[in-house]
Coordinates of C-alpha atoms in Angstrom, one line a residue:
Chain A
M902 CA 177.8 127.9 97.1
R903 CA 178.5 124.5 95.5
K904 CA 179.5 121.3 97.3
V905 CA 183.2 120.6 97.2
A906 CA 184.8 117.1 97.6
V907 CA 188.3 115.9 98.3
V908 CA 189.0 113.3 95.6
G909 CA 192.7 112.6 96.1
A910 CA 195.6 112.9 98.6
G911 CA 199.3 112.4 98.5
M912 CA 202.4 113.4 100.4
T913 CA 206.1 112.9 100.7
K914 CA 207.9 111.4 103.6
F915 CA 208.7 114.0 106.2
A916 CA 212.5 114.0 106.6
R917 CA 214.8 115.9 108.9
R918 CA 216.8 116.8 105.8
A919 CA 215.5 115.8 102.4
L920 CA 217.6 115.3 99.3
E921 CA 214.9 116.9 97.1
T922 CA 214.4 120.6 96.5
P923 CA 211.2 122.4 97.4
K924 CA 210.0 122.1 93.8
E925 CA 210.8 118.4 93.7
L926 CA 209.0 117.7 97.0
S927 CA 206.0 119.7 95.7
Y928 CA 205.9 117.7 92.5
Q929 CA 206.1 114.3 94.3
A930 CA 203.2 115.1 96.7
S931 CA 201.1 116.6 93.9
K932 CA 201.7 113.8 91.5
A933 CA 200.8 111.3 94.2
A934 CA 197.6 113.2 95.0
L935 CA 196.7 113.3 91.3
D936 CA 197.4 109.6 90.8
S937 CA 195.2 108.7 93.8
A938 CA 192.4 110.6 92.1
G939 CA 193.1 109.1 88.7
M940 CA 193.7 112.5 87.3
K941 CA 196.3 114.3 85.1
L942 CA 197.5 117.9 85.5
K943 CA 195.4 118.8 82.5
D944 CA 192.3 117.9 84.5
I945 CA 193.2 120.6 87.1
D946 CA 191.6 124.1 86.6
C947 CA 193.6 126.0 89.2
V948 CA 196.2 125.6 91.9
A949 CA 196.2 126.8 95.6
H950 CA 199.5 126.4 97.2
G951 CA 200.9 127.2 100.6
S952 CA 204.4 127.6 102.0
A953 CA 205.7 129.4 105.1
P954 CA 208.4 132.0 105.5
D955 CA 210.5 132.8 102.5
A956 CA 213.4 133.1 104.9
F957 CA 213.7 129.4 105.3
D958 CA 214.6 129.0 101.7
G959 CA 216.4 132.3 101.2
I960 CA 214.2 132.6 98.1
H961 CA 212.2 135.8 98.1
Q962 CA 208.7 135.4 96.6
K963 CA 209.0 131.7 96.9
G964 CA 205.6 131.2 95.3
E965 CA 206.9 131.9 91.9
Y966 CA 209.8 129.6 92.4
L967 CA 207.5 126.8 93.6
A968 CA 204.8 127.2 91.0
D969 CA 205.9 124.7 88.5
G970 CA 206.5 122.1 91.1
C971 CA 203.0 122.7 92.2
G972 CA 201.7 122.2 88.7
G973 CA 200.8 125.9 88.6
W974 CA 202.2 127.2 85.3
N975 CA 199.6 128.4 82.7
K976 CA 196.9 128.2 85.3
P977 CA 195.3 130.5 87.9
T978 CA 197.7 129.9 90.8
M979 CA 197.7 131.6 94.2
R980 CA 199.9 131.1 97.2
V981 CA 198.6 131.7 100.8
F982 CA 200.7 132.1 103.9
V983 CA 199.7 132.3 107.5
G984 CA 202.7 130.6 109.1
G985 CA 201.9 127.3 110.7
A986 CA 198.2 127.6 109.8
T987 CA 199.0 127.6 106.1
G988 CA 198.4 123.9 105.6
V989 CA 194.7 124.0 106.5
H990 CA 194.3 127.6 105.3
A991 CA 195.3 126.6 101.8
I992 CA 192.4 124.1 101.6
A993 CA 189.9 126.8 102.7
H994 CA 191.4 128.9 100.0
G995 CA 191.2 126.1 97.4
W996 CA 187.7 125.4 98.5
Y997 CA 186.6 128.9 97.6
H998 CA 187.8 128.4 94.0
V999 CA 185.5 125.4 93.5
A1000 CA 182.6 126.4 95.8
S1001 CA 182.3 129.7 93.9
G1002 CA 181.9 128.0 90.6
L1003 CA 185.1 129.6 89.3
A1004 CA 186.8 126.2 88.9
D1005 CA 185.7 122.5 88.8
T1006 CA 188.9 121.2 90.1
C1007 CA 191.7 122.6 92.3
L1008 CA 195.0 121.1 93.3
V1009 CA 196.1 122.2 96.8
V1010 CA 199.8 121.8 97.6
C1011 CA 201.7 122.8 100.7
E1012 CA 205.5 122.4 101.0
E1013 CA 208.2 123.3 103.4
K1014 CA 211.9 122.8 103.4
M1015 CA 213.4 124.0 106.7
S1016 CA 216.8 122.3 106.5
S1017 CA 218.3 124.9 104.1
A1018 CA 218.4 127.6 106.8
M1019 CA 221.7 127.5 108.6
P1020 CA 222.6 126.6 111.3
H1021 CA 219.0 126.2 112.5
A1022 CA 215.6 127.3 111.1
Q1023 CA 214.6 128.6 114.6
A1024 CA 216.9 131.6 114.2
F1025 CA 214.7 132.8 111.3
F1026 CA 211.7 133.1 113.5
L1027 CA 213.3 136.1 115.2
T1028 CA 212.2 138.2 112.2
I1029 CA 208.5 137.4 112.6
F1030 CA 208.4 139.5 115.7
D1031 CA 207.8 143.3 116.0
A1032 CA 211.0 144.8 114.6
I1033 CA 211.2 147.6 117.2
T1034 CA 209.6 146.5 120.5
E1035 CA 210.4 142.8 120.6
R1036 CA 213.3 141.7 118.3
A1037 CA 215.9 143.4 120.3
L1038 CA 215.1 141.0 123.2
G1039 CA 216.4 138.1 121.2
L1040 CA 213.3 135.9 121.3
N1041 CA 212.2 132.9 119.3
L1042 CA 209.1 130.7 118.9
I1043 CA 210.2 128.2 121.5
W1044 CA 210.3 131.0 124.1
I1045 CA 206.8 132.2 123.4
F1046 CA 205.4 128.7 123.2
A1047 CA 207.0 128.1 126.6
L1048 CA 205.2 131.2 127.9
E1049 CA 201.9 130.0 126.5
M1050 CA 202.4 126.4 127.9
K1051 CA 203.3 127.8 131.3
R1052 CA 200.2 130.0 131.3
Y1053 CA 198.0 127.1 130.2
M1054 CA 199.4 124.7 132.9
E1055 CA 199.1 127.3 135.6
R1056 CA 195.5 128.1 134.8
Y1057 CA 194.3 124.5 135.2
G1058 CA 197.0 123.1 137.5
Y1059 CA 198.3 120.8 134.7
T1060 CA 201.7 119.2 135.3
K1061 CA 204.7 118.6 133.1
E1062 CA 203.8 114.9 133.2
D1063 CA 200.3 115.7 131.8
M1064 CA 201.9 117.5 128.9
A1065 CA 204.4 114.7 128.3
L1066 CA 201.6 112.2 128.2
S1067 CA 200.0 114.2 125.4
A1068 CA 203.3 114.4 123.4
M1069 CA 203.9 110.7 124.0
K1070 CA 200.6 109.7 122.6
N1071 CA 201.3 111.3 119.2
K1072 CA 205.0 110.4 119.1
N1073 CA 204.0 106.7 119.5
Q1074 CA 201.1 106.9 117.1
G1075 CA 203.4 108.4 114.5
L1076 CA 205.5 105.2 114.5
K1077 CA 202.6 103.7 112.4
H1078 CA 202.7 106.4 109.7
P1079 CA 204.7 105.4 106.6
A1080 CA 205.6 109.1 106.0
S1081 CA 207.0 109.5 109.5
Q1082 CA 210.7 109.9 110.1
F1083 CA 210.2 107.5 113.0
Y1084 CA 208.2 104.9 111.1
G1085 CA 208.6 101.5 112.7
G1086 CA 210.8 102.9 115.5
N1087 CA 210.7 102.4 119.2
E1088 CA 208.0 103.7 121.5
L1089 CA 208.8 106.5 124.0
T1090 CA 207.8 106.6 127.6
V1091 CA 206.6 109.6 129.6
E1092 CA 210.0 109.4 131.4
D1093 CA 211.9 109.7 128.1
I1094 CA 210.0 113.0 127.4
L1095 CA 210.3 114.3 131.0
N1096 CA 214.1 113.5 131.0
S1097 CA 214.8 115.1 127.6
E1098 CA 216.8 118.3 127.5
V1099 CA 215.0 121.4 128.7
M1100 CA 215.0 123.9 125.9
A1101 CA 213.0 126.7 127.6
S1102 CA 211.0 125.6 130.7
P1103 CA 208.5 124.1 130.7
V1104 CA 209.3 123.0 127.1
S1105 CA 211.7 120.0 126.8
R1106 CA 213.1 118.7 123.5
L1107 CA 210.6 115.8 123.2
D1108 CA 207.6 118.1 123.9
V1109 CA 208.4 119.6 120.5
S1110 CA 207.7 118.3 116.9
P1111 CA 210.8 117.8 114.8
V1112 CA 211.9 120.4 112.2
S1113 CA 211.3 118.7 108.9
D1114 CA 211.3 118.9 105.1
G1115 CA 208.2 117.6 103.2
A1116 CA 205.1 118.3 101.1
A1117 CA 201.5 117.2 101.1
A1118 CA 198.7 117.7 98.5
I1119 CA 195.0 117.1 98.0
V1120 CA 192.7 117.4 95.0
L1121 CA 189.4 119.2 95.3
A1122 CA 186.5 118.8 92.8
S1123 CA 183.0 120.0 92.4
E1124 CA 180.2 117.6 93.1
R1125 CA 179.5 116.6 89.5
T1126 CA 183.2 116.0 88.8
A1127 CA 183.8 114.2 92.1
R1128 CA 180.9 111.8 91.4
R1129 CA 182.4 111.0 88.0
L1130 CA 185.9 110.4 89.5
T1131 CA 185.1 108.3 92.6
D1132 CA 182.4 106.5 94.5
K1133 CA 183.9 107.6 97.8
P1134 CA 184.2 111.4 97.7
V1135 CA 185.0 113.1 101.0
W1136 CA 183.0 116.3 101.3
I1137 CA 184.3 119.6 102.7
E1138 CA 181.4 120.3 105.1
G1139 CA 182.7 123.5 106.6
V1140 CA 185.7 125.9 106.7
G1141 CA 186.6 128.7 109.0
W1142 CA 189.5 130.8 110.0
C1143 CA 190.3 133.7 112.3
L1144 CA 193.2 136.0 113.1
D1145 CA 193.6 137.4 116.6
T1146 CA 195.9 140.3 117.7
A1147 CA 199.6 140.2 116.9
Y1148 CA 200.1 142.1 120.2
W1149 CA 200.4 138.6 121.6
A1150 CA 201.5 139.8 125.1
T1151 CA 198.2 141.7 125.5
R1152 CA 195.8 138.7 125.4
D1153 CA 195.6 135.8 127.8
L1154 CA 197.5 132.9 126.4
Y1155 CA 195.6 130.3 128.3
Y1156 CA 192.9 130.0 125.7
P1157 CA 193.0 130.1 121.9
R1158 CA 189.9 132.2 121.3
Y1159 CA 190.8 132.6 117.6
T1160 CA 190.5 128.8 117.3
E1161 CA 187.0 128.9 118.8
I1162 CA 185.9 131.6 116.4
A1163 CA 187.3 129.7 113.4
A1164 CA 185.7 126.5 114.6
R1165 CA 182.3 128.0 115.2
K1166 CA 182.3 129.3 111.6
A1167 CA 183.2 125.9 110.3
Y1168 CA 180.7 124.1 112.4
K1169 CA 177.9 126.5 111.4
M1170 CA 178.6 125.9 107.8
A1171 CA 178.6 122.1 108.4
G1172 CA 175.4 122.2 110.4
I1173 CA 177.1 120.9 113.5
R1174 CA 175.5 121.9 116.8
E1175 CA 177.3 119.7 119.3
P1176 CA 180.8 119.2 117.9
H1177 CA 182.0 117.0 120.8
K1178 CA 179.2 114.5 120.1
E1179 CA 179.0 114.7 116.3
I1180 CA 182.7 114.8 115.3
N1181 CA 184.3 111.3 115.0
I1182 CA 187.9 112.2 114.5
A1183 CA 189.9 115.2 115.5
E1184 CA 193.2 116.3 114.0
P1185 CA 194.1 119.4 116.1
Y1186 CA 197.4 121.1 115.4
D1187 CA 200.1 119.6 117.6
P1188 CA 203.5 121.2 117.3
F1189 CA 203.8 120.7 121.0
G1190 CA 202.2 118.2 123.4
Y1191 CA 200.3 120.9 125.3
K1192 CA 199.1 122.6 122.1
Q1193 CA 196.8 119.8 120.9
L1194 CA 195.0 119.9 124.3
H1195 CA 194.8 123.7 124.1
H1196 CA 193.3 123.4 120.6
M1197 CA 190.9 120.6 121.6
E1198 CA 189.4 123.2 124.0
G1199 CA 189.4 125.9 121.4
L1200 CA 187.7 123.5 118.9
L1201 CA 184.9 123.0 121.6
L1202 CA 185.8 119.2 121.6
S1203 CA 186.8 119.2 125.2
P1204 CA 185.6 121.4 128.2
K1205 CA 188.1 124.0 129.4
G1206 CA 190.3 122.5 132.0
K1207 CA 189.0 119.0 131.7
T1208 CA 191.1 117.9 128.7
V1209 CA 193.9 116.2 130.7
E1210 CA 191.3 114.2 132.6
L1211 CA 189.7 113.0 129.3
L1212 CA 193.2 112.2 127.9
R1213 CA 194.0 110.1 130.9
D1214 CA 190.7 108.3 130.6
G1215 CA 191.4 107.2 127.1
H1216 CA 188.7 109.4 125.6
F1217 CA 191.1 110.5 122.8
D1218 CA 192.6 107.1 122.1
M1219 CA 192.1 105.3 118.8
D1220 CA 189.2 103.3 120.3
G1221 CA 188.0 106.2 122.5
N1222 CA 185.0 108.4 122.0
L1223 CA 186.9 110.9 120.0
P1224 CA 190.2 109.7 118.5
M1225 CA 192.7 112.6 118.5
C1226 CA 195.6 112.8 115.9
P1227 CA 195.3 109.3 114.5
S1228 CA 198.0 110.4 112.0
G1229 CA 200.5 110.9 114.8
G1230 CA 200.5 114.6 113.9
L1231 CA 203.4 116.9 113.8
L1232 CA 204.9 115.3 116.9
G1233 CA 204.8 111.8 115.4
V1234 CA 205.3 112.4 111.7
G1235 CA 207.2 115.7 111.5
N1236 CA 206.6 119.4 111.2
P1237 CA 207.4 120.8 107.8
I1238 CA 205.4 124.0 108.6
A1239 CA 202.9 124.4 105.8
A1240 CA 202.8 120.8 104.8
A1241 CA 202.1 119.7 108.4
G1242 CA 198.6 121.1 108.3
T1243 CA 197.9 119.4 105.0
L1244 CA 199.1 116.1 106.5
K1245 CA 196.0 116.4 108.7
L1246 CA 193.7 116.8 105.7
C1247 CA 195.3 113.8 104.0
E1248 CA 194.7 111.8 107.2
L1249 CA 191.0 112.7 107.3
F1250 CA 190.7 111.8 103.7
W1251 CA 192.2 108.3 104.3
Q1252 CA 190.4 107.8 107.6
L1253 CA 187.0 108.7 106.3
R1254 CA 187.5 106.4 103.2
G1255 CA 188.7 103.5 105.4
E1256 CA 192.2 103.5 103.8
A1257 CA 194.4 104.4 106.7
G1258 CA 195.8 100.9 107.1
E1259 CA 197.2 100.1 110.6
R1260 CA 196.1 103.6 111.8
Q1261 CA 192.5 103.1 110.8
V1262 CA 190.1 104.4 113.4
P1263 CA 187.4 101.7 114.0
G1264 CA 183.7 102.1 113.6
N1265 CA 183.4 103.8 110.2
P1266 CA 184.1 107.4 111.2
R1267 CA 181.8 109.8 109.3
L1268 CA 182.9 113.3 110.3
G1269 CA 186.4 114.7 111.0
V1270 CA 187.8 118.1 111.8
A1271 CA 191.4 119.3 111.1
Q1272 CA 192.9 122.5 112.4
A1273 CA 196.2 124.4 112.1
W1274 CA 197.6 127.3 113.9
G1275 CA 200.3 129.8 113.1
D1276 CA 201.5 133.3 112.3
L1277 CA 202.4 135.0 115.6
M1278 CA 200.5 132.2 117.5
Q1279 CA 197.2 134.0 116.8
V1280 CA 195.7 132.4 113.7
S1281 CA 193.6 129.2 113.3
S1282 CA 192.2 127.6 110.3
V1283 CA 189.6 124.8 110.6
V1284 CA 188.2 122.4 108.0
V1285 CA 185.4 119.9 108.7
M1286 CA 185.3 116.9 106.3
G1287 CA 182.7 114.1 106.1
I1288 CA 181.6 111.1 104.1
N1289 CA 178.1 109.7 103.5
N1290 CA 178.7 106.0 104.2
A1291 CA 175.0 105.1 104.8
Chain B
M869 CA 193.3 101.0 98.2
D870 CA 196.1 101.5 100.7
H871 CA 197.3 105.1 101.3
K872 CA 200.9 103.9 101.4
E873 CA 201.0 104.0 97.6
F874 CA 200.5 107.7 97.7
I875 CA 203.4 108.5 100.1
R876 CA 206.5 109.1 97.9
G877 CA 209.8 110.8 98.0
G878 CA 211.1 112.9 100.9
T879 CA 214.4 111.0 100.7
A880 CA 216.2 111.4 104.0
L881 CA 219.8 112.4 104.0
S882 CA 222.1 110.9 106.6
E883 CA 224.6 112.8 108.7
D884 CA 227.3 110.9 106.9
E885 CA 226.1 111.8 103.4
I886 CA 226.0 115.4 104.4
K887 CA 229.4 115.6 106.2
S888 CA 231.3 113.5 103.7
G889 CA 230.4 115.8 100.9
K890 CA 228.5 113.1 98.9
I891 CA 225.8 115.6 98.1
F892 CA 226.4 119.0 96.5
V893 CA 225.5 122.1 98.5
E894 CA 225.4 125.7 97.3
E895 CA 226.0 128.2 100.1
D896 CA 225.0 131.8 100.4
A897 CA 225.0 134.3 103.2
L898 CA 222.4 137.1 102.7
D899 CA 223.2 140.4 104.2
C900 CA 219.9 142.3 104.4
R901 CA 220.0 145.8 106.0
Y902 CA 217.0 147.9 107.0
A903 CA 216.4 151.3 108.6
W904 CA 212.9 151.1 110.1
D905 CA 211.1 154.4 110.8
T906 CA 209.7 153.9 114.3
G907 CA 206.4 155.6 113.5
V908 CA 204.2 158.0 115.4
A909 CA 203.1 155.8 118.3
I910 CA 206.2 153.7 118.9
G911 CA 208.5 156.7 118.2
R912 CA 207.0 158.5 121.2
Y913 CA 207.1 155.2 123.3
L914 CA 210.9 155.0 122.6
A915 CA 211.5 158.7 123.3
E916 CA 209.8 158.2 126.7
L917 CA 211.8 155.0 127.4
K918 CA 215.0 157.1 126.9
K919 CA 213.7 159.4 129.6
G920 CA 213.0 156.4 131.9
K921 CA 209.3 156.5 131.5
I922 CA 206.7 154.2 130.0
I923 CA 203.9 155.8 128.0
A924 CA 200.7 154.3 126.8
K925 CA 197.7 155.6 124.9
K926 CA 194.0 155.8 125.8
T927 CA 191.2 154.8 123.5
N928 CA 188.2 157.2 123.2
C929 CA 185.9 154.4 122.1
C930 CA 186.3 151.4 124.4
D931 CA 188.0 152.8 127.5
R932 CA 191.3 151.0 127.2
I933 CA 194.8 152.1 128.1
M934 CA 197.0 150.4 125.4
I935 CA 200.6 149.4 125.7
P936 CA 202.5 149.5 123.4
P937 CA 200.7 152.7 122.4
R938 CA 198.9 152.7 119.0
M939 CA 197.5 155.5 116.9
F940 CA 194.3 153.7 116.4
C941 CA 192.1 151.2 118.4
E942 CA 192.3 148.0 116.4
L943 CA 189.0 146.8 117.8
C944 CA 186.7 149.9 117.3
Y945 CA 188.9 151.1 114.4
R946 CA 188.9 154.7 115.6
P947 CA 191.7 157.1 116.3
S948 CA 193.1 156.7 119.8
G949 CA 193.0 159.4 122.4
A950 CA 195.3 161.0 125.0
W951 CA 198.8 159.9 125.9
T952 CA 199.2 158.7 129.4
Y953 CA 202.1 157.5 131.6
V954 CA 201.8 154.1 133.2
Q955 CA 204.0 152.7 135.9
D956 CA 207.3 151.0 135.4
T957 CA 206.1 148.1 137.6
G958 CA 203.9 145.2 136.8
V959 CA 203.0 141.6 137.4
V960 CA 204.4 138.4 135.8
N961 CA 201.7 136.9 133.7
T962 CA 203.8 134.0 132.5
F963 CA 207.5 133.2 132.2
S964 CA 210.1 130.7 131.0
I965 CA 213.7 129.9 132.0
S966 CA 215.5 129.3 128.8
N967 CA 218.5 127.1 128.0
I968 CA 218.6 128.4 124.4
Y969 CA 219.2 131.7 122.7
Y970 CA 217.1 132.9 119.8
D971 CA 218.9 130.7 117.2
A972 CA 218.4 127.6 119.3
S973 CA 222.1 127.5 120.3
R974 CA 222.6 126.4 123.9
V975 CA 223.4 128.8 126.7
P976 CA 226.9 127.8 127.8
S977 CA 227.2 126.5 131.3
G978 CA 228.0 129.3 133.8
E979 CA 226.1 131.9 131.6
P980 CA 222.8 133.2 133.0
N981 CA 219.7 131.6 131.5
P982 CA 217.5 134.2 129.8
M983 CA 214.2 134.5 131.6
P984 CA 211.6 135.9 129.2
A985 CA 208.2 136.9 130.7
V986 CA 205.0 138.6 129.8
I987 CA 204.6 141.5 132.3
E988 CA 201.2 143.1 132.8
I989 CA 202.1 146.8 133.2
D990 CA 200.5 148.6 136.2
G991 CA 198.3 151.4 135.0
A992 CA 197.5 149.8 131.6
S993 CA 194.2 147.9 131.0
K994 CA 194.0 144.6 132.7
G995 CA 195.9 142.0 130.8
M996 CA 197.8 144.5 128.7
G997 CA 201.4 143.3 128.9
I998 CA 204.7 143.4 127.1
M999 CA 207.4 140.8 126.7
H1000 CA 210.6 141.5 128.5
L1001 CA 213.3 139.7 130.5
L1002 CA 213.5 139.1 134.2
G1003 CA 216.7 139.6 136.3
E1004 CA 218.1 139.8 139.8
V1005 CA 216.0 136.7 140.7
K1006 CA 216.9 133.1 141.0
P1007 CA 215.2 131.0 138.4
E1008 CA 213.5 128.8 141.0
D1009 CA 212.1 131.9 142.8
V1010 CA 210.2 133.2 139.7
K1011 CA 206.4 132.9 140.1
I1012 CA 203.4 133.8 138.1
G1013 CA 201.8 136.8 139.9
M1014 CA 205.2 138.1 141.1
K1015 CA 205.4 141.9 141.3
V1016 CA 208.3 143.3 139.3
K1017 CA 209.9 146.7 138.6
A1018 CA 211.9 147.9 135.6
V1019 CA 215.7 148.2 136.0
W1020 CA 216.7 151.0 133.7
K1021 CA 220.1 151.5 132.1
P1022 CA 221.9 154.6 133.3
E1023 CA 220.5 157.7 131.5
S1024 CA 223.7 158.3 129.5
E1025 CA 223.5 154.8 128.0
R1026 CA 219.9 154.9 126.9
T1027 CA 219.3 155.0 123.2
G1028 CA 215.5 155.1 122.9
S1029 CA 215.1 151.3 122.7
I1030 CA 213.1 148.6 124.5
T1031 CA 216.5 147.6 125.9
D1032 CA 216.7 150.9 127.8
I1033 CA 215.0 148.7 130.3
E1034 CA 217.6 146.1 131.1
Y1035 CA 215.1 143.7 132.7
F1036 CA 212.4 143.6 135.4
K1037 CA 213.3 142.5 138.9
P1038 CA 211.1 141.6 141.9
Y1039 CA 210.4 144.4 144.3

């Protein structure tokens, strides 16, 4: 397989409700990514795009609707969809196109507009559950994440305050991201989070990332093309993904084994033996405060049951041993489902090139990992990216 | 180069702009209807629920008792084996006390809070659970590890649905 580099990245602001249509958002993010690579659409051989449930838009087969906004007409264009994991999955999918030799360049675009669904996008998640054995019970995603969070906390004796600390870290970091809907806003305290309205215990409103509209894009290129385009290519060192059982009530929710399987595949490809020592930046998927800690364990970046201790010790701070979610993540920037995963890839690109501005992780980070999670809470996609800055 | 240059668009609309009608909105209400065939495995599961019983299916390959029942073992990828009844009791694996319904609307004050839980069913393989609701218990008394039993609808009201069990209560 050929080496594949990321040569450009761009995104829109993530807004609670955006003026632009899904196509327009896709265009803005894609154009920004192409501009950052110094490329035109004619330089792109194929398009890999991702977007989550069609039901949000009320447009069935949304891929065909989005394709022109993604620069996909008259090109080999494919859409992938694994719910929340889509944003990282789409990069793995785009990577294949270039690694295989089929294409020299690939534009990867992920978009989500959640605000069209009335009165609230959450209602549409009812229809991702088993039609016969679960839907009649009137459940939603907040409920099952509450069940998972409760199980995780119980297993290790973590408290609500521990989980609020995790959410607070990202919410406050997000204030430094120009794409965040909270950019330049006020910091939150643990008390703010603990005192926010309980949605489904133990989940309170500020434990959750905000429903958002937005798009993010990156440009992939083969080694030869990448070296012609930039002197700072960021290499895709490894990819992995894994789907676990959709009978979600029949597996123990305290540990994301699908994340571990996906991470091991990505690390093996990247030649990483001791991820917690070798990785410099982690962007685990963080739709909830507890979830990024859960994922750090699945990514083998933190020992099971010790993650809160490390968090409290500052291990995951910007100047800690392993900075976690320097972007601010979904909690701090926003959670337009598919685009949220790609936000993390954009962040690694900017961080590894030293272009992340006031969020820049010190010490010339060399290797980063991004991960997203989705479907019926049983899919993980993992991408390892690195730079040779010797 | 600063990354800020490559963050564009995503123009946030304000509450005021939306409510005052300054932007155009096209509305539609889709009415999608389906009649799902319940299938071989779940069809039998529902028929047994109507009788007030919970049925599972054994695997021939890996010695599991699966609930909900399936016609094949998804791990070994072989046909599953004999039908077997399991208990209508179980253990709470995890739970939540919810202030919202499925559509994120708030539970009005005075209305009971839904209490979803994963219940590991007695007689099924360890860890094999289903999602259902808890009842006849104060929210503050619910615990992980609590033993619970199904509360069935009266036989005349059962329709062959997961809701033939109204909820699970401590026993």
